[in-house]
XYZ file of N, CA and C in Angstrom:
303
model
N 0.808 -1.194 0.000
C 0.000 0.000 0.000
C 0.856 1.265 0.000
N 2.107 1.169 0.434
C 2.940 2.380 0.456
C 3.364 2.785 -0.948
N 3.738 1.816 -1.775
C 4.173 2.159 -3.128
C 3.002 2.603 -4.007
N 1.843 1.958 -3.962
C 0.706 2.519 -4.707
C 0.339 3.927 -4.239
N 0.494 4.205 -2.947
C 0.250 5.553 -2.444
C 1.230 6.540 -3.073
N 2.495 6.148 -3.174
C 3.486 7.016 -3.812
C 3.145 7.247 -5.285
N 2.715 6.206 -5.967
C 2.323 6.346 -7.372
C 1.152 7.314 -7.492
N 0.178 7.182 -6.626
C -0.987 8.079 -6.653
C -0.571 9.529 -6.403
N 0.271 9.750 -5.419
C 0.720 11.106 -5.106
C 1.492 11.704 -6.277
N 2.405 10.935 -6.861
C 3.175 11.466 -7.993
C 2.287 11.692 -9.206
N 1.273 10.854 -9.394
C 0.363 11.060 -10.518
C -0.436 12.348 -10.319
N -0.879 12.591 -9.097
C -1.645 13.812 -8.814
C -0.818 15.053 -9.134
N 0.466 15.025 -8.801
C 1.339 16.185 -8.989
C 2.211 16.064 -10.243
N 1.825 15.236 -11.191
C 2.657 14.944 -12.357
C 3.021 16.172 -13.192
N 2.245 17.204 -13.173
C 2.530 18.393 -13.968
C 3.489 19.362 -13.258
N 3.757 19.100 -12.009
C 4.671 19.929 -11.229
C 6.102 19.756 -11.758
N 6.792 20.864 -12.036
C 8.126 20.776 -12.624
C 9.221 21.341 -11.733
N 8.886 21.764 -10.551
C 9.880 22.332 -9.640
C 10.716 21.222 -8.996
N 12.011 21.313 -9.165
C 12.898 20.331 -8.540
C 12.770 20.393 -7.022
N 12.542 21.590 -6.476
C 12.399 21.728 -5.017
C 11.134 21.059 -4.515
N 10.066 21.164 -5.282
C 8.823 20.486 -4.903
C 9.062 18.985 -4.795
N 9.706 18.399 -5.803
C 9.928 16.961 -5.819
C 10.930 16.536 -4.757
N 11.913 17.384 -4.476
C 12.863 17.077 -3.400
C 12.146 17.020 -2.054
N 11.295 18.000 -1.801
C 10.567 18.041 -0.524
C 9.574 16.887 -0.436
N 8.847 16.625 -1.510
C 7.894 15.514 -1.507
C 8.616 14.183 -1.276
N 9.747 13.985 -1.927
C 10.520 12.755 -1.739
C 11.011 12.628 -0.307
N 11.445 13.732 0.254
C 11.924 13.725 1.631
C 10.797 13.399 2.608
N 9.652 14.021 2.420
C 8.504 13.767 3.304
C 8.070 12.313 3.197
N 8.078 11.767 1.985
C 7.683 10.370 1.834
C 8.673 9.461 2.554
N 9.963 9.759 2.442
C 10.960 8.965 3.156
C 10.807 9.061 4.657
N 10.520 10.270 5.148
C 10.322 10.455 6.588
C 9.074 9.743 7.091
N 8.046 9.683 6.275
C 6.787 9.066 6.712
C 6.713 7.577 6.406
N 7.720 7.040 5.750
C 7.686 5.636 5.341
C 7.547 4.696 6.541
N 8.268 4.980 7.618
C 8.172 4.135 8.804
C 6.785 4.168 9.429
N 6.183 5.362 9.450
C 4.825 5.472 10.001
C 3.847 4.687 9.138
N 4.005 4.774 7.823
C 3.119 4.018 6.930
C 3.303 2.512 7.111
N 4.547 2.103 7.299
C 4.827 0.670 7.459
C 4.429 0.143 8.833
N 4.188 1.020 9.790
C 3.792 0.567 11.131
C 2.305 0.225 11.206
N 1.523 0.633 10.218
C 0.073 0.384 10.258
C -0.281 -1.106 10.374
N 0.387 -2.004 9.646
C 0.048 -3.428 9.828
C 0.321 -3.927 11.250
N 1.326 -3.354 11.908
C 1.628 -3.775 13.275
C 0.539 -3.339 14.255
N -0.125 -2.244 13.944
C -1.269 -1.840 14.766
C -2.367 -2.891 14.657
N -2.638 -3.332 13.438
C -3.679 -4.343 13.217
C -3.279 -5.676 13.835
N -2.029 -6.097 13.606
C -1.561 -7.378 14.154
C -1.610 -7.354 15.679
N -1.119 -6.259 16.273
C -1.150 -6.153 17.728
C -2.556 -6.116 18.276
N -3.466 -5.456 17.557
C -4.857 -5.377 18.006
C -5.529 -6.744 17.958
N -5.209 -7.524 16.952
C -5.803 -8.858 16.839
C -5.303 -9.750 17.972
N -4.029 -9.638 18.290
C -3.451 -10.498 19.327
C -3.755 -10.041 20.749
N -3.881 -8.703 20.959
C -4.005 -8.275 22.345
C -4.920 -7.096 22.589
N -5.734 -6.737 21.639
C -6.646 -5.623 21.833
C -6.142 -4.340 21.188
N -7.025 -3.353 21.159
C -6.759 -2.105 20.449
C -5.524 -1.372 20.980
N -5.417 -1.235 22.297
C -4.292 -0.485 22.866
C -2.977 -1.228 22.684
N -3.022 -2.533 22.720
C -1.819 -3.320 22.443
C -1.387 -3.116 20.990
N -2.354 -3.007 20.096
C -2.052 -2.738 18.693
C -1.419 -1.370 18.505
N -1.981 -0.358 19.170
C -1.388 0.980 19.099
C 0.037 0.980 19.646
N 0.239 0.261 20.732
C 1.574 0.175 21.318
C 2.554 -0.494 20.347
N 2.116 -1.579 19.730
C 2.985 -2.296 18.784
C 3.346 -1.401 17.597
N 2.368 -0.727 17.036
C 2.639 0.154 15.900
C 3.498 1.345 16.276
N 3.220 1.927 17.441
C 3.982 3.095 17.886
C 5.436 2.727 18.160
N 5.669 1.619 18.834
C 7.058 1.230 19.124
C 7.805 0.878 17.846
N 7.124 0.265 16.889
C 7.748 -0.037 15.601
C 8.158 1.258 14.904
N 7.275 2.232 14.900
C 7.549 3.511 14.250
C 8.682 4.256 14.952
N 8.635 4.369 16.260
C 9.655 5.102 17.013
C 11.023 4.444 16.847
N 11.074 3.129 16.853
C 12.356 2.430 16.686
C 12.972 2.728 15.321
N 12.151 3.033 14.339
C 12.655 3.282 12.995
C 12.896 4.737 12.654
N 12.663 5.661 13.589
C 12.829 7.089 13.290
C 14.240 7.433 12.803
N 15.310 6.907 13.404
C 16.637 7.229 12.855
C 16.782 6.821 11.385
N 16.278 5.649 11.046
C 16.327 5.216 9.651
C 15.462 6.112 8.769
N 14.296 6.516 9.259
C 13.414 7.404 8.487
C 14.102 8.738 8.196
N 14.882 9.226 9.142
C 15.614 10.476 8.927
C 16.669 10.308 7.826
N 17.366 9.190 7.846
C 18.341 8.899 6.788
C 17.614 8.732 5.455
N 16.505 8.027 5.475
C 15.711 7.772 4.276
C 15.231 9.084 3.654
N 14.678 9.974 4.478
C 14.199 11.260 3.978
C 15.318 12.124 3.421
N 16.451 12.166 4.114
C 17.602 12.955 3.649
C 18.146 12.399 2.343
N 18.295 11.089 2.268
C 18.807 10.465 1.047
C 17.851 10.677 -0.128
N 16.551 10.586 0.126
C 15.572 10.844 -0.936
C 15.706 12.271 -1.462
N 15.871 13.230 -0.555
C 16.025 14.629 -0.952
C 17.253 14.799 -1.851
N 18.375 14.248 -1.435
C 19.625 14.389 -2.193
C 19.522 13.692 -3.545
N 19.000 12.465 -3.551
C 18.870 11.737 -4.819
C 17.931 12.446 -5.790
N 16.841 12.967 -5.289
C 15.918 13.694 -6.167
C 16.582 14.943 -6.718
N 17.329 15.641 -5.888
C 18.011 16.855 -6.336
C 19.023 16.544 -7.434
N 19.746 15.444 -7.290
C 20.788 15.083 -8.250
C 20.192 14.479 -9.529
N 19.174 13.650 -9.400
C 18.694 12.865 -10.542
C 17.443 13.400 -11.233
N 16.776 14.386 -10.658
C 15.501 14.838 -11.224
C 15.631 15.296 -12.673
N 16.485 16.227 -12.929
C 16.602 16.780 -14.291
C 17.109 15.755 -15.310
N 18.173 14.999 -15.010
C 18.613 14.010 -16.012
C 17.543 12.976 -16.358
N 16.854 12.474 -15.361
C 15.827 11.459 -15.638
C 14.642 12.069 -16.357
N 14.241 13.277 -15.986
C 13.130 13.940 -16.666
C 13.486 14.187 -18.132
N 14.710 14.616 -18.407
C 15.141 14.845 -19.793
C 15.135 13.549 -20.598
N 15.614 12.470 -20.015
C 15.616 11.179 -20.712
C 14.185 10.722 -20.985
N 13.313 10.851 -19.995
C 11.929 10.410 -20.182
C 11.216 11.241 -21.238
N 11.548 12.520 -21.345
C 10.928 13.358 -22.373
C 11.386 12.983 -23.774
N 12.542 12.355 -23.892
C 13.049 11.939 -25.202
C 12.505 10.593 -25.643
N 11.986 9.811 -24.719
C 11.454 8.491 -25.058
C 10.092 8.631 -25.730
N 9.820 7.797 -26.734
C 8.496 7.860 -27.367
C 7.424 7.337 -26.425
N 6.275 7.946 -26.452
C 5.104 7.543 -25.671
C 5.240 7.732 -24.179
N 6.318 8.323 -23.733
C 6.473 8.602 -22.302
C 6.760 10.079 -22.174
N 5.772 10.834 -21.821
C 5.927 12.281 -21.680
C 5.640 12.646 -20.228
N 6.415 13.572 -19.708
C 6.218 14.015 -18.318
C 5.567 15.384 -18.278
N 4.912 15.761 -19.367
C 4.175 17.008 -19.437
C 5.072 18.214 -19.232
N 6.211 18.229 -19.900
C 7.118 19.377 -19.748
C 6.721 20.540 -20.601
């Protein structure tokens, strides 16, 4: 569900051409990735031990991953900044693949 969500978000903003917009969006997605991935643990914990146990399981999973989420968000920002223009230019040159430039 996290990757289809990313596809949906990028499709919604597909006409956006600002490198800064995409850098920030990529960073936010990287920072929120751990929170998105903790949702199944809320459900699993709730099934095994009740609603509050589920919240505890999801929250501890998310908090334990915050350092990684910070690295993930920073790396996404840097990679988007470096690769946005070259990849957009290549995609605009390919037949049948236009990024609405």
